[in-house]
PDB file of C-alpha atoms in Angstrom:
ATOM      1  CA  MET A   1     107.594  97.854 131.179  1.00  0.00           C
ATOM      2  CA  HIS A   2     105.691 100.660 129.680  1.00  0.00           C
ATOM      3  CA  PRO A   3     103.552 100.183 126.544  1.00  0.00           C
ATOM      4  CA  VAL A   4     105.832  99.909 123.483  1.00  0.00           C
ATOM      5  CA  ARG A   5     105.071 101.730 120.324  1.00  0.00           C
ATOM      6  CA  THR A   6     105.954 100.301 117.009  1.00  0.00           C
ATOM      7  CA  SER A   7     107.728 102.318 114.286  1.00  0.00           C
ATOM      8  CA  ALA A   8     104.322 103.019 112.812  1.00  0.00           C
ATOM      9  CA  GLY A   9     103.174 104.616 116.014  1.00  0.00           C
ATOM     10  CA  PHE A  10     100.553 102.059 116.978  1.00  0.00           C
ATOM     11  CA  PRO A  11     100.476 101.188 120.701  1.00  0.00           C
ATOM     12  CA  LEU A  12     100.419  97.577 121.621  1.00  0.00           C
ATOM     13  CA  PRO A  13      98.000  96.265 124.212  1.00  0.00           C
ATOM     14  CA  SER A  14      99.616  96.465 127.631  1.00  0.00           C
ATOM     15  CA  PRO A  15     100.249  93.869 128.656  1.00  0.00           C
ATOM     16  CA  ALA A  16      99.874  91.878 125.462  1.00  0.00           C
ATOM     17  CA  ALA A  17     100.539  88.444 126.684  1.00  0.00           C
ATOM     18  CA  ARG A  18     100.568  86.673 123.287  1.00  0.00           C
ATOM     19  CA  ILE A  19     102.016  88.334 120.307  1.00  0.00           C
ATOM     20  CA  VAL A  20     102.387  87.170 116.707  1.00  0.00           C
ATOM     21  CA  VAL A  21     105.545  88.511 115.072  1.00  0.00           C
ATOM     22  CA  ILE A  22     105.700  88.144 111.264  1.00  0.00           C
ATOM     23  CA  PRO A  23     109.307  88.483 110.052  1.00  0.00           C
ATOM     24  CA  ALA A  24     109.250  89.866 106.426  1.00  0.00           C
ATOM     25  CA  ARG A  25     112.159  90.574 104.268  1.00  0.00           C
ATOM     26  CA  TYR A  26     112.157  91.966 100.692  1.00  0.00           C
ATOM     27  CA  GLN A  27     115.072  89.932  99.295  1.00  0.00           C
ATOM     28  CA  SER A  28     114.368  86.431  98.130  1.00  0.00           C
ATOM     29  CA  SER A  29     116.467  84.392  95.788  1.00  0.00           C
ATOM     30  CA  ARG A  30     113.468  82.845  93.914  1.00  0.00           C
ATOM     31  CA  LEU A  31     110.820  85.599  94.255  1.00  0.00           C
ATOM     32  CA  PRO A  32     112.156  89.018  95.262  1.00  0.00           C
ATOM     33  CA  GLY A  33     109.687  91.286  96.940  1.00  0.00           C
ATOM     34  CA  LYS A  34     107.211  88.503  97.617  1.00  0.00           C
ATOM     35  CA  PRO A  35     105.655  90.135 100.797  1.00  0.00           C
ATOM     36  CA  LEU A  36     104.346  92.848  98.493  1.00  0.00           C
ATOM     37  CA  GLU A  37     103.042  90.626  95.697  1.00  0.00           C
ATOM     38  CA  PRO A  38      99.302  91.274  95.208  1.00  0.00           C
ATOM     39  CA  ILE A  39      96.793  88.549  95.996  1.00  0.00           C
ATOM     40  CA  ALA A  40      93.186  89.438  95.306  1.00  0.00           C
ATOM     41  CA  GLY A  41      94.083  93.086  95.406  1.00  0.00           C
ATOM     42  CA  ARG A  42      96.037  93.107  98.702  1.00  0.00           C
ATOM     43  CA  PRO A  43      99.728  92.567  99.349  1.00  0.00           C
ATOM     44  CA  MET A  44     100.668  89.074 100.582  1.00  0.00           C
ATOM     45  CA  ILE A  45     101.825  90.491 103.928  1.00  0.00           C
ATOM     46  CA  GLN A  46      98.370  91.961 104.556  1.00  0.00           C
ATOM     47  CA  HIS A  47      96.779  88.477 104.144  1.00  0.00           C
ATOM     48  CA  VAL A  48      99.224  86.923 106.583  1.00  0.00           C
ATOM     49  CA  TYR A  49      98.659  89.823 109.017  1.00  0.00           C
ATOM     50  CA  GLU A  50      94.857  89.715 108.906  1.00  0.00           C
ATOM     51  CA  ARG A  51      94.584  86.007 109.199  1.00  0.00           C
ATOM     52  CA  ALA A  52      97.023  85.868 112.162  1.00  0.00           C
ATOM     53  CA  ALA A  53      94.887  88.576 113.878  1.00  0.00           C
ATOM     54  CA  GLN A  54      91.880  86.239 113.680  1.00  0.00           C
ATOM     55  CA  ALA A  55      93.555  83.704 116.075  1.00  0.00           C
ATOM     56  CA  LYS A  56      91.481  83.650 119.280  1.00  0.00           C
ATOM     57  CA  LEU A  57      94.480  83.264 121.623  1.00  0.00           C
ATOM     58  CA  VAL A  58      96.432  86.249 120.137  1.00  0.00           C
ATOM     59  CA  ASP A  59      96.542  89.678 121.601  1.00  0.00           C
ATOM     60  CA  ALA A  60      98.470  91.567 118.965  1.00  0.00           C
ATOM     61  CA  VAL A  61     100.199  91.140 115.634  1.00  0.00           C
ATOM     62  CA  VAL A  62     103.417  92.952 114.558  1.00  0.00           C
ATOM     63  CA  VAL A  63     105.332  92.781 111.265  1.00  0.00           C
ATOM     64  CA  ALA A  64     109.120  92.854 111.734  1.00  0.00           C
ATOM     65  CA  THR A  65     111.046  94.074 108.747  1.00  0.00           C
ATOM     66  CA  ASP A  66     114.138  96.048 107.786  1.00  0.00           C
ATOM     67  CA  ASP A  67     112.706  97.136 104.456  1.00  0.00           C
ATOM     68  CA  ASP A  68     111.047 100.514 104.045  1.00  0.00           C
ATOM     69  CA  ARG A  69     108.791  99.305 101.221  1.00  0.00           C
ATOM     70  CA  ILE A  70     107.322  96.607 103.418  1.00  0.00           C
ATOM     71  CA  ARG A  71     106.976  99.151 106.343  1.00  0.00           C
ATOM     72  CA  GLN A  72     104.979 101.536 104.112  1.00  0.00           C
ATOM     73  CA  ALA A  73     102.749  98.781 102.866  1.00  0.00           C
ATOM     74  CA  VAL A  74     101.898  97.642 106.441  1.00  0.00           C
ATOM     75  CA  GLU A  75     101.286 101.129 107.586  1.00  0.00           C
ATOM     76  CA  GLN A  76      99.001 101.695 104.529  1.00  0.00           C
ATOM     77  CA  PHE A  77      96.646  98.923 105.561  1.00  0.00           C
ATOM     78  CA  GLY A  78      96.743  99.974 109.231  1.00  0.00           C
ATOM     79  CA  GLY A  79      99.009  97.256 110.638  1.00  0.00           C
ATOM     80  CA  ARG A  80     101.623  97.443 113.281  1.00  0.00           C
ATOM     81  CA  VAL A  81     105.174  97.236 112.013  1.00  0.00           C
ATOM     82  CA  TRP A  82     108.563  97.152 113.713  1.00  0.00           C
ATOM     83  CA  VAL A  83     111.698  98.214 111.825  1.00  0.00           C
ATOM     84  CA  THR A  84     114.510  95.868 112.760  1.00  0.00           C
ATOM     85  CA  ARG A  85     118.231  95.703 112.111  1.00  0.00           C
ATOM     86  CA  PRO A  86     119.207  94.557 108.637  1.00  0.00           C
ATOM     87  CA  ASP A  87     121.730  91.901 109.770  1.00  0.00           C
ATOM     88  CA  HIS A  88     119.481  89.110 111.019  1.00  0.00           C
ATOM     89  CA  GLU A  89     120.120  85.734 109.455  1.00  0.00           C
ATOM     90  CA  THR A  90     116.876  84.118 110.407  1.00  0.00           C
ATOM     91  CA  GLY A  91     113.260  84.982 111.021  1.00  0.00           C
ATOM     92  CA  SER A  92     113.654  83.898 114.699  1.00  0.00           C
ATOM     93  CA  ASP A  93     116.423  86.371 115.173  1.00  0.00           C
ATOM     94  CA  ARG A  94     114.269  89.132 113.711  1.00  0.00           C
ATOM     95  CA  ALA A  95     111.392  88.112 116.055  1.00  0.00           C
ATOM     96  CA  ALA A  96     113.705  88.091 118.986  1.00  0.00           C
ATOM     97  CA  GLU A  97     114.718  91.683 118.404  1.00  0.00           C
ATOM     98  CA  VAL A  98     111.114  92.650 118.647  1.00  0.00           C
ATOM     99  CA  ALA A  99     110.364  90.389 121.609  1.00  0.00           C
ATOM    100  CA  ALA A 100     113.245  91.837 123.568  1.00  0.00           C
ATOM    101  CA  ALA A 101     111.421  95.239 123.691  1.00  0.00           C
ATOM    102  CA  LEU A 102     107.958  93.898 124.406  1.00  0.00           C
ATOM    103  CA  ASP A 103     106.147  93.208 127.665  1.00  0.00           C
ATOM    104  CA  CYS A 104     104.692  89.771 126.668  1.00  0.00           C
ATOM    105  CA  ASP A 105     104.605  86.128 127.750  1.00  0.00           C
ATOM    106  CA  LEU A 106     104.435  84.268 124.397  1.00  0.00           C
ATOM    107  CA  VAL A 107     105.744  85.025 120.930  1.00  0.00           C
ATOM    108  CA  VAL A 108     104.433  83.274 117.837  1.00  0.00           C
ATOM    109  CA  ASN A 109     106.652  83.407 114.717  1.00  0.00           C
ATOM    110  CA  VAL A 110     104.441  83.276 111.612  1.00  0.00           C
ATOM    111  CA  GLN A 111     106.247  83.329 108.320  1.00  0.00           C
ATOM    112  CA  GLY A 112     105.526  86.252 106.100  1.00  0.00           C
ATOM    113  CA  ASP A 113     105.034  84.047 102.994  1.00  0.00           C
ATOM    114  CA  GLU A 114     102.056  82.052 104.418  1.00  0.00           C
ATOM    115  CA  PRO A 115      99.047  84.071 103.152  1.00  0.00           C
ATOM    116  CA  LEU A 116      96.678  81.072 103.790  1.00  0.00           C
ATOM    117  CA  ILE A 117      97.797  80.501 107.375  1.00  0.00           C
ATOM    118  CA  GLU A 118      94.812  79.183 109.418  1.00  0.00           C
ATOM    119  CA  PRO A 119      94.089  81.144 112.588  1.00  0.00           C
ATOM    120  CA  ALA A 120      93.081  77.962 114.360  1.00  0.00           C
ATOM    121  CA  ALA A 121      96.487  76.506 113.624  1.00  0.00           C
ATOM    122  CA  ILE A 122      98.101  79.391 115.500  1.00  0.00           C
ATOM    123  CA  ASP A 123      95.784  78.662 118.461  1.00  0.00           C
ATOM    124  CA  GLN A 124      96.799  74.989 118.366  1.00  0.00           C
ATOM    125  CA  ALA A 125     100.451  75.983 118.711  1.00  0.00           C
ATOM    126  CA  ILE A 126      99.757  78.254 121.616  1.00  0.00           C
ATOM    127  CA  GLU A 127      97.459  75.944 123.673  1.00  0.00           C
ATOM    128  CA  PRO A 128     100.152  73.521 124.965  1.00  0.00           C
ATOM    129  CA  LEU A 129     102.163  76.443 126.356  1.00  0.00           C
ATOM    130  CA  LEU A 130      99.141  77.591 128.275  1.00  0.00           C
ATOM    131  CA  ASN A 131      98.532  74.138 129.761  1.00  0.00           C
ATOM    132  CA  GLU A 132     102.132  72.920 130.399  1.00  0.00           C
ATOM    133  CA  PRO A 133     104.345  75.451 132.236  1.00  0.00           C
ATOM    134  CA  ALA A 134     107.513  73.475 131.504  1.00  0.00           C
ATOM    135  CA  LEU A 135     107.131  73.734 127.760  1.00  0.00           C
ATOM    136  CA  GLN A 136     109.292  76.363 126.053  1.00  0.00           C
ATOM    137  CA  ILE A 137     108.609  76.036 122.308  1.00  0.00           C
ATOM    138  CA  THR A 138     105.984  74.358 120.105  1.00  0.00           C
ATOM    139  CA  THR A 139     105.418  73.847 116.388  1.00  0.00           C
ATOM    140  CA  LEU A 140     102.964  71.850 114.181  1.00  0.00           C
ATOM    141  CA  CYS A 141     102.975  68.828 112.006  1.00  0.00           C
ATOM    142  CA  ARG A 142     100.547  67.213 109.499  1.00  0.00           C
ATOM    143  CA  ARG A 143     100.362  63.590 108.450  1.00  0.00           C
ATOM    144  CA  ILE A 144     101.757  62.655 105.074  1.00  0.00           C
ATOM    145  CA  ASP A 145      99.918  60.042 103.046  1.00  0.00           C
ATOM    146  CA  ASP A 146     101.296  60.934  99.632  1.00  0.00           C
ATOM    147  CA  PRO A 147     104.685  59.358  98.729  1.00  0.00           C
ATOM    148  CA  SER A 148     105.579  62.340  96.469  1.00  0.00           C
ATOM    149  CA  VAL A 149     105.198  64.695  99.463  1.00  0.00           C
ATOM    150  CA  LEU A 150     107.496  62.465 101.544  1.00  0.00           C
ATOM    151  CA  ALA A 151     110.066  62.409  98.801  1.00  0.00           C
ATOM    152  CA  SER A 152     109.925  66.145  98.070  1.00  0.00           C
ATOM    153  CA  ARG A 153     112.945  68.209  99.050  1.00  0.00           C
ATOM    154  CA  ASP A 154     110.676  71.268  99.289  1.00  0.00           C
ATOM    155  CA  VAL A 155     108.858  69.641 102.194  1.00  0.00           C
ATOM    156  CA  VAL A 156     110.399  69.522 105.668  1.00  0.00           C
ATOM    157  CA  LYS A 157     109.628  66.385 107.532  1.00  0.00           C
ATOM    158  CA  VAL A 158     109.718  65.694 111.303  1.00  0.00           C
ATOM    159  CA  VAL A 159     109.879  62.572 113.418  1.00  0.00           C
ATOM    160  CA  ARG A 160     108.662  62.637 117.075  1.00  0.00           C
ATOM    161  CA  ASP A 161     109.172  60.681 120.176  1.00  0.00           C
ATOM    162  CA  LEU A 162     106.313  59.042 122.134  1.00  0.00           C
ATOM    163  CA  ARG A 163     105.706  62.287 124.066  1.00  0.00           C
ATOM    164  CA  GLY A 164     105.190  64.260 120.915  1.00  0.00           C
ATOM    165  CA  ASN A 165     108.603  66.029 121.045  1.00  0.00           C
ATOM    166  CA  ALA A 166     110.718  66.329 117.887  1.00  0.00           C
ATOM    167  CA  LEU A 167     113.519  63.867 117.327  1.00  0.00           C
ATOM    168  CA  TYR A 168     114.720  65.391 114.044  1.00  0.00           C
ATOM    169  CA  PHE A 169     113.762  67.602 111.101  1.00  0.00           C
ATOM    170  CA  SER A 170     114.935  67.049 107.597  1.00  0.00           C
ATOM    171  CA  ARG A 171     114.106  67.638 103.903  1.00  0.00           C
ATOM    172  CA  ALA A 172     114.952  63.981 103.428  1.00  0.00           C
ATOM    173  CA  PRO A 173     112.164  61.403 103.398  1.00  0.00           C
ATOM    174  CA  ILE A 174     112.171  60.435 107.109  1.00  0.00           C
ATOM    175  CA  PRO A 175     111.387  57.975 108.601  1.00  0.00           C
ATOM    176  CA  PHE A 176     112.353  55.222 106.215  1.00  0.00           C
ATOM    177  CA  ALA A 177     109.697  52.435 106.299  1.00  0.00           C
ATOM    178  CA  ARG A 178     111.130  48.959 105.702  1.00  0.00           C
ATOM    179  CA  ARG A 179     107.606  47.573 105.989  1.00  0.00           C
ATOM    180  CA  GLU A 180     104.514  49.400 104.905  1.00  0.00           C
ATOM    181  CA  GLY A 181     101.937  49.820 107.645  1.00  0.00           C
ATOM    182  CA  ALA A 182      98.514  51.336 108.107  1.00  0.00           C
ATOM    183  CA  GLY A 183      99.704  54.592 109.589  1.00  0.00           C
ATOM    184  CA  PRO A 184     100.979  57.808 107.801  1.00  0.00           C
ATOM    185  CA  LEU A 185     104.062  57.686 105.714  1.00  0.00           C
ATOM    186  CA  GLY A 186     105.534  60.483 107.712  1.00  0.00           C
ATOM    187  CA  TRP A 187     104.811  63.998 109.151  1.00  0.00           C
ATOM    188  CA  LYS A 188     105.082  67.312 107.316  1.00  0.00           C
ATOM    189  CA  HIS A 189     106.493  70.139 109.501  1.00  0.00           C
ATOM    190  CA  ILE A 190     104.248  73.192 109.500  1.00  0.00           C
ATOM    191  CA  GLY A 191     106.733  76.001 110.063  1.00  0.00           C
ATOM    192  CA  LEU A 192     105.217  78.273 112.650  1.00  0.00           C
ATOM    193  CA  TYR A 193     106.639  78.393 116.162  1.00  0.00           C
ATOM    194  CA  ALA A 194     105.252  79.533 119.537  1.00  0.00           C
ATOM    195  CA  TYR A 195     107.894  80.433 122.118  1.00  0.00           C
ATOM    196  CA  ARG A 196     108.059  81.667 125.654  1.00  0.00           C
ATOM    197  CA  ARG A 197     109.578  85.014 125.318  1.00  0.00           C
ATOM    198  CA  ASP A 198     112.583  84.274 127.506  1.00  0.00           C
ATOM    199  CA  PHE A 199     113.339  81.071 125.563  1.00  0.00           C
ATOM    200  CA  LEU A 200     113.195  82.924 122.268  1.00  0.00           C
ATOM    201  CA  LEU A 201     115.695  85.500 123.508  1.00  0.00           C
ATOM    202  CA  ARG A 202     117.984  82.688 124.709  1.00  0.00           C
ATOM    203  CA  PHE A 203     117.578  80.696 121.487  1.00  0.00           C
ATOM    204  CA  ALA A 204     118.617  83.673 119.424  1.00  0.00           C
ATOM    205  CA  GLN A 205     121.953  83.855 121.314  1.00  0.00           C
ATOM    206  CA  LEU A 206     122.814  80.200 120.762  1.00  0.00           C
ATOM    207  CA  PRO A 207     125.429  79.263 118.146  1.00  0.00           C
ATOM    208  CA  ALA A 208     124.279  77.280 115.142  1.00  0.00           C
ATOM    209  CA  GLY A 209     125.360  73.607 115.240  1.00  0.00           C
ATOM    210  CA  PRO A 210     126.620  71.439 112.436  1.00  0.00           C
ATOM    211  CA  LEU A 211     123.191  69.906 111.735  1.00  0.00           C
ATOM    212  CA  GLU A 212     121.525  73.271 111.439  1.00  0.00           C
ATOM    213  CA  ARG A 213     124.284  74.383 109.043  1.00  0.00           C
ATOM    214  CA  LEU A 214     124.058  71.227 107.052  1.00  0.00           C
ATOM    215  CA  GLU A 215     120.224  71.154 106.713  1.00  0.00           C
ATOM    216  CA  SER A 216     119.666  74.943 106.780  1.00  0.00           C
ATOM    217  CA  LEU A 217     116.935  74.396 109.380  1.00  0.00           C
ATOM    218  CA  GLU A 218     117.142  76.655 112.329  1.00  0.00           C
ATOM    219  CA  GLN A 219     114.870  74.535 114.515  1.00  0.00           C
ATOM    220  CA  LEU A 220     117.701  71.974 114.667  1.00  0.00           C
ATOM    221  CA  ARG A 221     119.526  74.395 116.850  1.00  0.00           C
ATOM    222  CA  VAL A 222     117.151  73.717 119.660  1.00  0.00           C
ATOM    223  CA  LEU A 223     117.626  69.924 119.402  1.00  0.00           C
ATOM    224  CA  GLU A 224     121.446  70.210 119.075  1.00  0.00           C
ATOM    225  CA  HIS A 225     121.563  72.128 122.316  1.00  0.00           C
ATOM    226  CA  GLY A 226     119.598  69.414 124.066  1.00  0.00           C
ATOM    227  CA  MET A 227     116.226  71.141 124.383  1.00  0.00           C
ATOM    228  CA  ASP A 228     112.682  69.902 123.493  1.00  0.00           C
ATOM    229  CA  ILE A 229     110.323  71.053 120.823  1.00  0.00           C
ATOM    230  CA  ARG A 230     106.707  69.957 121.237  1.00  0.00           C
ATOM    231  CA  VAL A 231     105.251  69.076 117.815  1.00  0.00           C
ATOM    232  CA  VAL A 232     101.476  69.346 117.756  1.00  0.00           C
ATOM    233  CA  GLU A 233      99.560  67.310 115.201  1.00  0.00           C
ATOM    234  CA  THR A 234      97.114  69.443 113.087  1.00  0.00           C
ATOM    235  CA  THR A 235      94.871  68.774 110.128  1.00  0.00           C
ATOM    236  CA  TYR A 236      95.650  72.179 108.688  1.00  0.00           C
ATOM    237  CA  ASP A 237      98.112  72.451 105.890  1.00  0.00           C
ATOM    238  CA  SER A 238     100.372  75.357 104.881  1.00  0.00           C
ATOM    239  CA  VAL A 239     100.981  76.800 101.458  1.00  0.00           C
ATOM    240  CA  GLY A 240     104.186  78.754 101.514  1.00  0.00           C
ATOM    241  CA  VAL A 241     105.121  81.026  98.679  1.00  0.00           C
ATOM    242  CA  ASP A 242     108.712  80.588  97.544  1.00  0.00           C
ATOM    243  CA  THR A 243     108.379  80.640  93.720  1.00  0.00           C
ATOM    244  CA  PRO A 244     106.203  82.331  91.044  1.00  0.00           C
ATOM    245  CA  ALA A 245     104.404  78.919  90.665  1.00  0.00           C
ATOM    246  CA  ASP A 246     103.578  78.930  94.371  1.00  0.00           C
ATOM    247  CA  LEU A 247     102.216  82.499  94.062  1.00  0.00           C
ATOM    248  CA  ASP A 248      99.989  81.501  91.071  1.00  0.00           C
ATOM    249  CA  ARG A 249      98.662  78.526  93.087  1.00  0.00           C
ATOM    250  CA  VAL A 250      97.843  80.751  96.106  1.00  0.00           C
ATOM    251  CA  ARG A 251      96.076  83.270  93.895  1.00  0.00           C
ATOM    252  CA  ARG A 252      93.882  80.499  92.484  1.00  0.00           C
ATOM    253  CA  LEU A 253      93.118  79.119  95.902  1.00  0.00           C
ATOM    254  CA  VAL A 254      92.169  82.620  97.256  1.00  0.00           C
ATOM    255  CA  ALA A 255      89.982  83.297  94.256  1.00  0.00           C
ATOM    256  CA  ALA A 256      88.191  80.025  94.839  1.00  0.00           C
ATOM    257  CA  ARG A 257      87.383  80.761  98.496  1.00  0.00           C
ATOM    258  CA  PRO A 258      84.165  82.295  99.735  1.00  0.00           C
ATOM    259  CA  LEU A 259      84.471  86.032 100.363  1.00  0.00           C
ATOM    260  CA  ALA A 260      83.417  85.489 103.965  1.00  0.00           C
ATOM    261  CA  GLU A 261      86.767  83.780 104.731  1.00  0.00           C
ATOM    262  CA  TYR A 262      88.527  87.077 104.042  1.00  0.00           C
TER     263      TYR A 262
END
């Protein structure tokens, strides 16, 4: 393939083996326009972009959006942006449209409402794909020690098999402990995904199953079709922005961080 130019006219490295795609949409039921909400003088999408670009194993970062306001914001801070079709139902579908046109090996889907994403967490998701050729998709989890986090419907939990592959994801408090032990109460799912490009394209063509539709969790599509997701344990947490309260919390956290981290 020849080098591909984004809609903003920025050439991607050729070949760019590992690309972060940040799906970003303007519409949100609880916080419309959240990718453009200012945090410490910069739009949220810029924070996500710049932190993803700090990952050591990433060659390029691209924002994928169908909204002209987001496109303009990304162009204004000098980022790469790809204008996608408006009919995508999930972020993975939007990322797959971008990946289909790129000459790359791995695609990392980083959500556009994660302005505090840790660059090292992105690297942790990529590393198993570099070391295990049979792996197709990875994601992250963090131990839960707080019962209120386990019970929260706003937190997606995951249970894993002995190889570290996902058994199930749910907003319900899984697993249920009949006897309290010394280990964690459960595992919080950190919602970034690293895919092999061909797997992502195949995944985007699969029909949603009943569990995905019931839970509204697209990663269940992989499990329902009999494929594995490696879930890597991390100590990093994520702070997604879904509500005005989340946005206020992130603004406070950013204001409290040393300037060197940004």
